[in-house]
XYZ file of C-alpha atoms in Angstrom:
657
model
C 72.376 116.302 164.352
C 70.979 117.747 160.601
C 72.303 116.243 157.136
C 73.295 119.673 155.824
C 72.444 117.056 152.051
C 68.595 117.286 153.267
C 69.212 121.018 152.721
C 70.630 121.390 149.072
C 67.553 122.132 147.101
C 68.520 119.949 144.651
C 66.003 118.934 141.891
C 65.104 114.393 142.209
C 65.830 112.146 139.229
C 65.907 108.486 138.495
C 68.117 109.090 135.898
C 71.514 107.660 137.759
C 74.590 108.847 139.342
C 76.906 106.152 137.400
C 76.847 106.177 132.735
C 77.997 102.354 133.447
C 77.270 102.863 129.708
C 78.361 98.924 129.160
C 75.120 98.199 131.255
C 73.471 100.906 130.532
C 72.927 101.335 126.204
C 71.795 97.998 126.454
C 68.992 99.173 128.500
C 68.583 101.510 126.453
C 68.156 100.461 123.224
C 66.174 97.903 124.917
C 63.714 100.583 125.883
C 64.072 102.074 122.464
C 62.359 98.510 120.902
C 59.558 97.952 122.793
C 58.671 101.214 122.444
C 59.121 100.676 118.359
C 61.058 103.973 118.537
C 61.867 104.202 114.334
C 58.124 103.312 113.643
C 57.257 106.186 114.976
C 60.361 108.028 113.754
C 59.380 107.454 110.410
C 55.712 107.922 110.978
C 56.056 110.960 111.889
C 57.894 111.596 109.429
C 56.002 110.117 106.453
C 55.536 113.470 104.553
C 58.536 114.892 104.702
C 61.154 115.461 102.073
C 62.956 112.616 102.196
C 66.500 111.317 103.241
C 67.929 108.488 101.702
C 71.617 107.046 102.022
C 72.930 103.973 100.299
C 73.709 101.367 102.201
C 77.131 99.664 101.419
C 76.519 96.651 102.375
C 78.043 94.320 104.519
C 79.911 90.934 103.961
C 77.579 88.242 105.742
C 80.855 86.196 106.450
C 82.459 86.882 110.220
C 81.950 89.920 112.991
C 82.005 93.536 112.491
C 85.201 94.219 112.889
C 86.920 98.305 113.376
C 85.834 99.075 109.379
C 82.663 97.962 109.540
C 82.633 100.101 112.905
C 83.710 103.119 111.219
C 81.754 102.981 108.142
C 78.555 102.028 110.391
C 78.725 104.772 112.693
C 79.761 107.828 109.964
C 76.699 106.495 107.907
C 74.380 106.828 110.771
C 75.065 109.768 112.428
C 74.188 111.012 108.957
C 70.840 109.667 108.915
C 70.068 110.863 112.592
C 70.906 113.802 112.080
C 68.857 114.446 108.717
C 66.200 112.997 111.076
C 66.675 115.842 113.208
C 65.845 118.155 110.839
C 63.007 117.631 110.096
C 64.039 114.832 107.413
C 62.103 111.139 106.618
C 65.840 109.759 106.863
C 64.610 105.769 106.505
C 67.440 103.428 106.638
C 66.802 100.400 105.519
C 70.545 98.146 105.878
C 71.457 95.359 103.753
C 73.633 92.896 103.004
C 76.033 91.266 100.322
C 75.094 87.065 100.428
C 77.256 86.267 97.181
C 80.450 85.582 95.523
C 83.947 84.381 96.223
C 84.441 84.309 99.960
C 81.523 82.036 100.805
C 82.082 79.749 98.179
C 85.266 79.418 99.080
C 84.583 79.002 103.077
C 82.617 76.047 102.428
C 85.010 74.360 99.901
C 86.569 73.987 102.457
C 85.057 72.456 104.837
C 84.346 70.073 102.231
C 88.269 69.407 101.908
C 88.820 68.914 105.731
C 85.979 65.960 105.309
C 88.174 65.382 102.077
C 85.546 66.070 99.681
C 84.700 68.180 96.512
C 82.400 70.262 96.404
C 82.159 68.547 92.757
C 80.722 65.720 94.320
C 77.530 67.585 95.879
C 74.430 68.764 94.459
C 74.225 71.969 93.005
C 71.435 73.234 95.388
C 72.537 71.288 98.305
C 75.802 73.022 97.658
C 73.594 76.513 97.333
C 71.447 75.986 100.903
C 74.635 75.315 102.157
C 76.298 78.555 101.182
C 72.687 80.303 102.670
C 72.642 78.896 105.435
C 76.117 80.221 106.869
C 75.147 84.237 104.791
C 71.808 84.312 106.843
C 73.638 82.797 110.036
C 76.593 86.682 109.918
C 73.947 88.359 108.975
C 71.960 87.969 111.856
C 75.200 87.970 114.009
C 76.162 91.241 112.565
C 72.889 92.297 112.689
C 72.907 92.375 116.527
C 76.372 93.250 116.509
C 74.616 96.834 115.006
C 72.392 97.086 116.658
C 74.932 97.215 119.550
C 77.139 99.739 118.537
C 73.549 101.970 118.178
C 72.331 101.965 115.101
C 69.547 103.055 113.781
C 67.751 101.081 111.572
C 64.967 99.504 109.853
C 66.604 95.889 111.309
C 63.520 94.003 111.185
C 62.790 94.484 106.886
C 67.112 94.662 106.226
C 67.653 94.096 102.818
C 69.923 91.209 100.988
C 71.620 90.066 97.114
C 70.196 86.172 98.444
C 66.422 87.951 99.398
C 64.613 85.446 96.379
C 62.503 89.012 95.263
C 65.640 90.410 95.330
C 67.505 88.207 92.869
C 64.286 87.439 90.559
C 64.680 91.768 90.187
C 68.370 91.711 89.724
C 68.466 89.024 87.319
C 64.640 90.732 85.577
C 67.394 94.232 85.235
C 70.673 92.012 84.448
C 68.980 90.724 81.436
C 67.703 93.920 79.946
C 71.414 94.661 79.735
C 71.401 91.541 76.983
C 67.914 93.168 75.118
C 69.325 96.207 74.314
C 73.343 95.436 73.466
C 75.236 95.962 76.564
C 75.711 92.560 77.505
C 77.397 90.062 75.223
C 79.183 87.279 75.859
C 82.958 86.950 74.097
C 86.334 85.786 74.174
C 88.959 87.452 76.005
C 92.081 87.333 78.407
C 91.288 87.874 81.732
C 92.955 86.684 85.624
C 92.347 83.870 87.030
C 92.959 81.797 90.238
C 94.181 79.143 89.376
C 93.325 78.248 92.966
C 89.445 79.143 92.504
C 89.311 78.155 88.973
C 87.164 81.552 88.258
C 88.515 85.422 87.087
C 88.610 88.354 89.345
C 87.579 92.135 88.626
C 91.102 94.429 88.948
C 89.356 95.162 92.473
C 89.395 91.601 93.781
C 93.855 91.845 92.575
C 96.715 92.497 95.488
C 99.810 91.760 94.760
C 102.825 90.778 96.638
C 106.387 90.163 95.324
C 107.147 86.696 93.696
C 109.368 85.340 92.438
C 109.711 84.311 88.940
C 111.363 81.921 86.755
C 112.598 84.357 83.410
C 113.952 82.992 80.214
C 115.549 84.315 76.839
C 114.084 81.732 74.283
C 115.800 81.718 70.264
C 113.360 82.047 68.002
C 114.926 81.258 64.757
C 113.550 83.904 61.252
C 112.912 81.241 58.468
C 112.091 83.930 55.957
C 112.572 88.064 55.556
C 112.135 90.347 53.194
C 115.325 91.941 54.322
C 117.721 89.733 53.489
C 120.262 91.153 56.376
C 118.577 88.176 58.247
C 119.740 85.396 56.746
C 120.661 82.957 60.663
C 119.048 84.869 62.311
C 117.678 84.425 66.157
C 115.292 87.179 67.141
C 115.514 86.589 70.995
C 112.490 87.300 73.497
C 112.693 87.231 77.528
C 109.869 86.464 79.360
C 108.725 85.777 83.482
C 106.217 82.586 82.394
C 107.861 80.121 80.404
C 104.530 78.654 81.033
C 103.015 81.108 77.483
C 105.942 79.604 75.926
C 102.774 76.358 74.261
C 101.029 79.265 73.401
C 102.630 81.621 70.820
C 102.177 82.380 67.665
C 103.899 85.952 67.401
C 106.570 88.391 68.350
C 106.483 92.305 68.402
C 108.755 94.931 67.391
C 108.640 98.430 67.478
C 109.047 100.857 64.688
C 111.422 102.525 65.331
C 113.938 100.755 68.110
C 117.173 100.086 66.634
C 118.182 96.882 66.291
C 122.022 95.489 66.866
C 122.309 92.411 64.855
C 126.043 90.327 66.394
C 127.317 87.406 66.050
C 129.074 85.891 69.642
C 132.338 85.037 69.605
C 132.847 83.925 72.677
C 130.932 82.724 75.884
C 131.632 82.177 79.731
C 131.278 78.467 80.800
C 128.049 78.324 81.860
C 126.348 80.259 79.104
C 123.361 78.928 77.399
C 124.745 80.850 74.035
C 127.278 79.477 72.243
C 129.827 80.403 69.477
C 128.253 81.498 66.105
C 125.406 82.113 67.245
C 123.914 85.430 65.357
C 120.897 86.897 67.356
C 118.974 90.589 67.400
C 119.144 92.611 70.371
C 117.749 96.416 71.102
C 120.732 98.113 70.653
C 119.198 100.233 74.433
C 119.854 96.961 76.330
C 122.422 95.051 74.166
C 125.479 95.355 77.227
C 122.912 94.604 79.948
C 121.118 91.885 77.864
C 124.598 90.539 76.805
C 125.918 90.628 80.748
C 122.762 87.807 81.839
C 123.503 85.526 78.958
C 127.003 85.425 80.018
C 128.756 86.799 76.265
C 131.734 87.139 76.756
C 132.485 88.227 73.312
C 130.618 89.597 70.341
C 130.672 91.851 66.954
C 127.917 93.945 66.090
C 127.368 92.822 61.745
C 124.697 95.567 61.465
C 122.240 98.486 62.337
C 118.162 98.612 61.719
C 115.364 99.691 62.795
C 112.309 97.545 63.640
C 110.694 98.600 60.511
C 112.975 96.806 57.896
C 112.119 93.586 59.747
C 108.399 94.099 58.425
C 106.775 90.250 56.943
C 109.505 87.952 58.189
C 108.130 84.835 59.532
C 110.540 82.953 62.223
C 109.856 79.267 63.945
C 108.711 77.933 67.303
C 111.935 77.823 69.764
C 110.327 74.274 70.243
C 109.757 74.339 66.319
C 111.433 70.573 66.216
C 109.989 69.051 68.544
C 106.029 69.918 68.454
C 105.328 73.345 67.763
C 105.999 73.337 63.274
C 104.007 76.628 63.124
C 105.268 79.740 61.751
C 105.357 82.381 63.717
C 104.483 85.815 62.617
C 106.575 89.519 63.116
C 104.640 92.542 63.634
C 105.549 95.728 64.677
C 103.843 96.833 67.986
C 103.582 100.629 70.491
C 103.458 98.679 73.107
C 106.951 97.673 72.914
C 109.655 99.476 74.575
C 113.942 98.444 75.300
C 112.525 100.077 79.846
C 113.108 96.156 80.653
C 113.428 92.786 78.413
C 114.902 92.765 74.848
C 113.168 95.128 72.421
C 111.540 91.582 71.812
C 107.968 90.416 73.576
C 106.709 87.198 72.984
C 102.899 87.111 72.207
C 100.640 84.230 73.024
C 96.833 85.644 72.388
C 95.066 83.890 75.075
C 97.431 85.472 77.937
C 97.617 88.458 77.907
C 95.487 91.762 77.335
C 98.258 93.239 74.964
C 99.090 89.469 72.998
C 95.092 88.812 72.581
C 94.886 93.028 70.662
C 97.685 92.266 68.920
C 96.456 88.906 67.767
C 92.796 90.081 66.967
C 94.214 93.137 64.999
C 96.016 90.031 63.021
C 93.460 87.345 62.763
C 96.284 84.912 65.167
C 94.928 81.602 66.380
C 93.979 81.515 70.261
C 95.118 77.964 71.173
C 93.778 77.526 74.767
C 96.903 75.818 76.311
C 95.752 75.910 80.418
C 92.698 73.790 81.734
C 91.114 76.024 84.737
C 93.455 73.977 86.936
C 96.338 75.814 86.472
C 97.525 72.597 84.025
C 98.873 72.925 80.735
C 96.729 70.263 77.863
C 98.224 67.128 78.057
C 97.445 67.201 75.034
C 100.707 69.724 74.007
C 104.510 68.387 73.560
C 107.083 67.654 76.354
C 105.587 69.971 78.157
C 101.645 68.679 78.859
C 100.082 68.285 82.278
C 101.882 70.717 83.827
C 101.172 73.398 85.676
C 101.443 76.743 85.571
C 102.914 78.579 88.172
C 104.588 75.935 89.856
C 106.241 74.191 87.462
C 108.295 76.884 84.814
C 111.569 75.414 86.255
C 110.977 72.964 84.996
C 109.643 73.535 81.925
C 112.670 75.402 81.418
C 115.054 73.413 81.840
C 112.906 70.644 79.453
C 112.983 74.615 76.208
C 117.265 74.117 77.569
C 117.504 70.862 77.147
C 115.642 70.567 73.632
C 117.917 73.892 72.763
C 115.256 75.771 72.786
C 117.141 78.837 75.675
C 119.716 81.451 75.144
C 119.584 82.258 78.804
C 117.719 81.066 82.447
C 116.873 83.387 84.698
C 115.016 84.397 88.138
C 113.095 87.849 89.183
C 111.813 89.122 92.234
C 108.916 91.905 91.735
C 105.096 92.691 91.938
C 103.040 89.990 90.109
C 99.296 89.991 90.890
C 97.240 87.496 93.452
C 93.951 86.477 94.638
C 93.115 88.594 96.956
C 91.469 85.551 98.471
C 93.331 82.475 98.537
C 96.158 85.128 98.431
C 97.585 82.092 95.101
C 99.529 83.907 92.559
C 97.140 84.665 89.306
C 97.180 84.201 86.106
C 95.645 85.427 82.555
C 93.649 82.868 80.522
C 91.475 83.568 77.833
C 87.778 82.119 77.837
C 84.207 83.016 77.490
C 83.042 85.294 79.603
C 80.403 87.828 79.848
C 81.497 91.536 79.133
C 78.813 95.170 79.678
C 80.835 96.939 76.743
C 81.211 100.396 78.338
C 80.952 101.308 74.708
C 77.585 100.669 73.755
C 74.835 103.494 74.207
C 77.550 105.514 74.451
C 77.705 104.387 79.097
C 82.029 105.430 79.018
C 81.643 109.455 78.106
C 77.687 109.576 80.074
C 79.826 108.716 82.923
C 82.550 110.330 82.772
C 79.957 113.352 82.570
C 78.194 112.036 85.137
C 81.243 112.213 87.304
C 81.788 115.436 86.480
C 78.472 116.446 88.341
C 79.042 114.559 91.185
C 80.072 116.069 94.396
C 83.145 114.317 96.349
C 84.485 114.091 99.781
C 87.186 114.616 99.089
C 87.292 115.102 95.915
C 90.550 113.246 94.890
C 87.347 110.440 94.614
C 85.966 111.866 91.827
C 89.878 112.023 89.534
C 90.541 108.353 90.642
C 87.331 106.916 89.680
C 88.249 109.050 86.259
C 91.046 107.610 85.755
C 89.387 104.264 86.516
C 86.808 104.696 83.929
C 88.564 106.300 81.303
C 90.915 103.432 81.417
C 89.283 100.559 82.080
C 88.315 98.061 79.576
C 85.161 96.152 78.533
C 83.767 94.701 81.683
C 84.468 91.581 82.658
C 80.402 90.503 84.568
C 81.655 86.696 84.828
C 82.485 84.325 87.621
C 82.428 80.649 87.011
C 80.825 79.041 91.072
C 78.564 78.351 91.933
C 76.514 81.256 95.431
C 75.384 83.509 93.392
C 72.722 85.626 90.782
C 73.134 82.846 87.708
C 72.791 85.268 84.369
C 69.532 84.413 82.338
C 70.822 83.002 79.455
C 70.203 80.188 77.727
C 71.566 78.452 74.370
C 69.898 76.682 71.669
C 71.575 73.559 69.867
C 72.670 76.327 67.626
C 73.726 78.438 70.442
C 72.524 80.864 69.983
C 71.268 82.866 73.334
C 68.089 83.127 74.701
C 67.102 86.151 77.067
C 65.374 83.375 79.668
C 61.704 84.978 81.765
C 63.252 84.019 85.468
C 62.628 86.829 87.068
C 58.809 85.278 88.262
C 60.081 81.321 88.850
C 63.303 82.788 90.870
C 61.020 84.550 93.301
C 58.531 81.806 93.703
C 61.710 78.756 94.069
C 63.850 78.822 96.336
C 67.314 78.324 94.876
C 66.334 77.555 91.143
C 68.821 77.474 90.559
C 69.617 75.115 86.705
C 65.558 75.097 86.774
C 66.312 75.982 82.083
C 63.860 74.473 80.135
C 64.620 71.396 78.932
C 65.229 71.828 74.916
C 67.968 74.098 76.136
C 70.660 74.581 77.675
C 71.434 76.874 81.140
C 74.956 79.540 80.959
C 75.918 77.941 84.471
C 78.027 80.999 84.813
C 76.768 84.150 87.524
C 77.030 87.914 88.407
C 80.295 89.125 90.019
C 78.861 89.383 93.339
C 80.217 93.487 93.969
C 77.839 93.924 90.064
C 74.803 92.128 92.037
C 75.491 94.390 94.744
C 75.573 98.072 92.750
C 72.405 96.781 90.848
C 70.270 96.792 95.025
C 69.158 100.750 94.595
C 66.968 99.426 91.620
C 65.597 96.249 93.359
C 64.632 97.571 96.983
C 64.842 101.723 97.043
C 62.443 102.956 99.494
C 60.727 100.695 102.362
C 61.818 96.665 101.606
C 59.589 93.916 99.520
C 56.993 97.307 98.106
C 57.868 98.909 94.945
C 58.188 102.278 95.747
C 57.639 105.704 93.106
C 61.580 105.692 92.485
C 61.553 108.812 91.067
C 60.535 109.716 94.631
C 63.671 108.262 95.822
C 66.328 108.368 93.050
C 68.759 109.800 93.107
C 69.589 109.671 97.109
C 71.631 111.901 98.312
C 74.878 110.655 100.001
C 76.794 107.653 99.800
C 78.877 106.749 102.329
C 82.166 104.345 100.823
C 85.575 103.420 102.040
C 88.268 103.443 99.500
C 88.670 100.038 98.999
C 85.981 99.497 97.569
C 85.028 102.123 95.880
C 86.527 100.591 92.798
C 84.768 97.628 93.246
C 81.165 99.169 94.219
C 80.512 102.729 93.729
C 81.818 102.733 89.579
C 78.993 99.705 89.476
C 76.097 101.313 90.834
C 77.071 104.375 88.779
C 76.642 102.680 86.216
C 73.302 100.607 86.645
C 71.856 104.250 87.547
C 73.100 106.259 83.899
C 72.206 102.597 82.632
C 68.211 102.270 84.475
C 67.655 105.437 84.735
C 70.013 107.736 83.509
C 71.568 109.384 86.027
C 73.835 108.055 89.482
C 71.761 106.221 92.152
C 73.871 109.038 94.888
C 74.877 113.168 94.615
C 77.330 113.065 97.151
C 79.645 110.344 97.743
C 81.582 110.626 100.509
C 84.538 109.016 101.270
C 85.674 107.429 104.247
C 89.617 106.668 104.944
C 91.205 103.328 106.755
C 91.709 102.661 110.734
C 95.272 101.371 111.332
C 96.463 101.012 114.357
C 98.109 104.100 116.846
C 101.796 103.513 114.166
C 99.696 103.862 111.320
C 100.130 100.489 109.898
C 97.588 98.083 108.521
C 95.846 95.667 111.444
C 96.444 91.647 111.050
C 96.093 89.358 112.785
C 99.642 88.415 112.435
C 101.261 91.481 113.597
C 98.605 91.199 115.982
C 98.032 94.802 116.298
C 93.891 93.979 115.643
C 91.940 96.293 117.848
C 87.888 94.425 118.146
C 84.995 97.649 118.307
C 83.394 94.121 120.100
C 86.005 94.010 122.996
C 85.819 97.744 123.139
C 82.067 98.279 123.839
C 82.155 95.683 126.260
C 84.272 97.389 128.216
C 83.973 101.079 127.777
C 80.657 101.321 125.418
C 79.321 102.027 122.474
C 79.201 105.833 122.319
C 82.949 106.066 123.683
C 83.688 104.113 120.561
C 81.115 106.557 118.047
C 82.556 109.137 119.576
C 86.111 108.264 119.221
C 85.457 107.444 115.584
C 83.275 110.939 114.099
C 86.357 112.859 116.338
C 89.421 111.299 114.167
C 86.892 110.600 111.476
C 88.367 112.886 107.950
C 87.775 112.537 104.884
C 91.091 111.396 103.347
C 92.529 111.017 106.216
C 93.105 107.005 107.989
C 92.482 106.359 111.835
C 95.153 105.769 113.600
C 93.322 103.859 117.147
C 94.421 103.094 119.347
C 92.524 101.929 123.007
C 93.753 104.977 124.978
C 91.694 107.289 122.390
C 88.693 104.655 123.498
C 89.079 105.637 127.266
C 89.272 108.921 126.552
C 86.078 109.184 125.092
C 84.248 107.463 127.365
C 85.413 110.367 130.073
C 84.344 112.996 128.830
C 80.530 110.957 127.861
C 81.120 110.327 131.833
C 81.174 114.034 131.949
C 78.312 114.409 129.589
C 76.287 111.825 131.245
C 76.810 114.304 134.819
C 75.843 117.562 133.528
C 72.611 115.820 131.956
C 72.017 114.104 134.956
C 72.191 117.639 136.762
């Protein structure tokens, strides 16, 4: 009997009948690796026009997540397409390795053993951090390659390579030499849990219940006789800042009412006969808060009429006997509070600037772990965040308050520890936004850069217009140390440490014996932004920078545009006189199918490694490239990936035919 399939004329092929991507893809990747395909492509393109895509490095502290997958797939599609167009699209993958997340993880391990990192030699601690980062670099490298990302995986860059560390320290030293980098005392967002300053982009806001107080500031003397015998009332959500108070601010055009309290409710802290000042626009609201049942207004005046008055601290009879100045400030409003703002120069930007303008002292009242100085009268040893209720109790017992309450409001927290933060004035290293016209130059460069979507330019422009000088130091052990030393007279010296770092493993605290080395390290995002100037071109070589600079495109997510893109732009302008990229592509976030942010607590996390194992990397790649669009979040469901797996099967069958 004739087997008719043998009579059908079809080409014979070794191309398999079924795609079977999860099993087939590793075989394909192995063949490419065995024949050195990536290296052959680079050889073939070595004289072609270069195409440089800056890799926004992932952080070496965990498995590949869905955001990593989106970011790397987009980059890989861009690089492959440019290579197919005949360009030399060399892709050097890399990693961020320093900073708080890894240091925090190693500290956690110590805490489990009931140890403190302070009991461990610095070099030993740093080695543990380095080993941890290297472990995850190796794991992530395998995962990215399984995703099909094409690049020079045998020679990646990393911020912890000794050569990179050396170059980064050398470059940051240039800021010291030209005056762009300086050490100053300013208020910064501080984490008492992690004992370090944080950048704006490392801060997230969550609801927080604060103890609020209305504090009494008796008027000691004033050019305006109408003020004699009165108390100015302030309202604050941070009772712990009261030991640092050195002034009270008013608005010069705000109308204030002088009133005498005639009667109060039983639980009120106000007393009959109290004479107080409140902004007229807030009078009704404050009277209600203070549980005052009857009062009379004796006079009204403008803020200008308060000029030259001297106040007493609410606890002036109990160790806080310094004069408190009454000062005009344009940031005082009648949106909330009493129309007066208590000024603690060590605990807020506005407070600091007003204090600096009026030569106010900046007392150091809070330690790095968030505890009030033991030497402070009444309040020493209390915790700034957890003991606010107790602080209010003590102040109330000593007659310093006229009211108290609580407020649920949005409050800054650390993105890592999730703990509340405080403003704390400490010595830090700053990049000046004015020196060398850095701000104006950056704004001009932004206007000449192409952004997808265009809103990226708007957001960065607003950020740079408004930002103060850049705090780049962190009080950590695991990072690039700032190359500065102090002489016996406090004079700062720039150290020639690059060669030392390159030659020695973790040359931390390796300083001349006659000088004291600065112990701060660079903000990890700042050192990450320096990498193009130490690794641009082929790794471990020194290419002609102008051949590869600026790069063609930067691909990044909305969530790190403030962390990384702005810093990288500043570095380029400073070192090369131009931004390191011509085009910025900003992708959005991957959310679940309902548009919710993925989180373990919600149980809606989609693991890209699970999807690859089940459907294959190409299915995930097709899904991401189909759904990705600048300015629009991706809503991902496993069914979408399954659908694109079916699409890849059709492609496979077509190619086989």
